[in-house]
XYZ file of C-alpha atoms in Angstrom:
134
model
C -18.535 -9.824 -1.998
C -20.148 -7.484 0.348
C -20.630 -3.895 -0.200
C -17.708 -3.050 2.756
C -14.663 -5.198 1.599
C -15.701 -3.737 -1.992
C -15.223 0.018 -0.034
C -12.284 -0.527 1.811
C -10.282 -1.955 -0.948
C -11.254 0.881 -2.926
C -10.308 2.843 -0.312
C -6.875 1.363 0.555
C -6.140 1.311 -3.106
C -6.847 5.298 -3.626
C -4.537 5.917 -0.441
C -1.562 4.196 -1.957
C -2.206 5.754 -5.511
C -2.537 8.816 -3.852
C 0.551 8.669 -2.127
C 2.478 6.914 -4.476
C 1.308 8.461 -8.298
C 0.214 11.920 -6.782
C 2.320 12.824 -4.076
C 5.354 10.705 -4.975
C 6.136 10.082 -8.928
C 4.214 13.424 -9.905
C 6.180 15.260 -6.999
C 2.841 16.671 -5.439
C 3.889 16.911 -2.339
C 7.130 17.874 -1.952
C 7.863 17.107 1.651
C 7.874 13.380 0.427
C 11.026 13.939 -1.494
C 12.388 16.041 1.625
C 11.891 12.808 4.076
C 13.395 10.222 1.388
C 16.318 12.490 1.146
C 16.961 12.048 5.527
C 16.729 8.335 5.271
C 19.123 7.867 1.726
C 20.611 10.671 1.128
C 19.828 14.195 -1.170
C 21.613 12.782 -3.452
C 19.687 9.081 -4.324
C 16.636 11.276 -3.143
C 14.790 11.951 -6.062
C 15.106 8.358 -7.781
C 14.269 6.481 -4.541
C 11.318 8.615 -3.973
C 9.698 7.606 -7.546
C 10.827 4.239 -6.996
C 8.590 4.301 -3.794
C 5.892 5.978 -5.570
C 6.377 3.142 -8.278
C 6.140 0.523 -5.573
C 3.242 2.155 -3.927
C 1.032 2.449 -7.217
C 1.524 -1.036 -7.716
C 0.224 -1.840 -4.310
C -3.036 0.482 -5.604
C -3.264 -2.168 -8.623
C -2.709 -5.075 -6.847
C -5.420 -4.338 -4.239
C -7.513 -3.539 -7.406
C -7.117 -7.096 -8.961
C -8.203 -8.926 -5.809
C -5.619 -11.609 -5.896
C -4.029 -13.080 -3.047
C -5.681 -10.130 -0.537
C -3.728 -11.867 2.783
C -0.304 -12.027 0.271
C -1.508 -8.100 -0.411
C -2.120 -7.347 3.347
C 1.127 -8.658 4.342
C 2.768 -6.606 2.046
C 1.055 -3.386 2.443
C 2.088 -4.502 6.990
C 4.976 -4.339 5.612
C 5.646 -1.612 3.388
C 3.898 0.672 6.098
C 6.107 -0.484 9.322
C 9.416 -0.380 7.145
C 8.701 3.054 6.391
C 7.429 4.601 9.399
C 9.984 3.066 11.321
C 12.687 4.682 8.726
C 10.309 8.242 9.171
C 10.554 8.286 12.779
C 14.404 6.998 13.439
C 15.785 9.286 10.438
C 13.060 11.768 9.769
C 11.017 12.140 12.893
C 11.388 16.373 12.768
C 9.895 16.534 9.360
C 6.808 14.923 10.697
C 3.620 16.738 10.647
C 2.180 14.707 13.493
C 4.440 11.274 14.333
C 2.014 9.976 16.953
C -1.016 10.509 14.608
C 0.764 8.935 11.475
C 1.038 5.843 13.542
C -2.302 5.589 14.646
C -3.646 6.350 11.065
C -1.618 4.014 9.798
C -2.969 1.096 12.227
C -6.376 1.957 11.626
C -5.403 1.863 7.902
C -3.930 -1.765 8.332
C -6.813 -2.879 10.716
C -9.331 -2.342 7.462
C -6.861 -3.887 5.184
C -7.129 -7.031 6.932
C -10.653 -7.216 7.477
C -10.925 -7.057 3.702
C -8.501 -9.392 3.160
C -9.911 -12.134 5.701
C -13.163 -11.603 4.550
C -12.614 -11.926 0.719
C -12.916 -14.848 -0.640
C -9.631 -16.150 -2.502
C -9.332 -15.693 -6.102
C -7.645 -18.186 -8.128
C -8.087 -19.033 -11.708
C -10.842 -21.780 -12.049
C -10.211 -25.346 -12.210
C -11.730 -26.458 -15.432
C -14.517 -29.370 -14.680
C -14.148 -33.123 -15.382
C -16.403 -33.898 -18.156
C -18.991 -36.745 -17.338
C -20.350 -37.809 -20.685
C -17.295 -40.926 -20.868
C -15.301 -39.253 -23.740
């Protein structure tokens, strides 16, 4: 695998721990739990925000393991549209920069599927046919 997919999945997998152990679960960035609480409520707040967190430190693992990386990048498409469209419709003025976010976040995606079309798939290995008759 080349040096760059190796980098940007390394990459891409320290953003969503990041954001989802650091920021999220751990609380280190409070704002987080401020923005969950506009979209669901103050009161399902603080569980939905470490469920996030959860969800976003398992995207870190998966992108780790290296299995299914399209499955992965459809996902992580995913998981960032759902949630910037629920930050700008019920959250927009807690923002720091909307416009930005969305750029950042294509650019983000753009890398995640180069990697992903440009690793090859791993699967578990098909055991070979012996040849010696037996």
């Amino acid at each position: 695998m080349h040096w760059t997919i190796i980098a940007i999945r390394l990459g891409a997998a320290a953003v969503w721990l990041v954001f989802g152990l650091g920021f999220k679960v751990l609380g280190g960035v409070p704002r987080h739990r401020t923005i969950v609480a506009a979209v669901v409520g103050e009161g399902a707040a603080g569980p939905v925000t470490v469920l996030v967190g959860l969800a976003e430190t398992a995207i870190a693992l998966w992108i780790l393991s290296g299995l299914w990386p399209r499955a992965c990048a459809a996902v992580q498409t995913v998981a960032l549209a759902s949630m910037n469209a629920l930050e700008l419709l019920r959250a927009r003025d807690l923002l720091l920069a909307p416009l930005p976010m969305v750029l950042a976040n294509a650019a983000f995606l753009g890398l995640v599927w180069y990697a992903a079309l440009h690793s090859g798939r791993r699967r578990p290995r098909a055991r070979k046919a012996t040849t010696d008759g037996g």
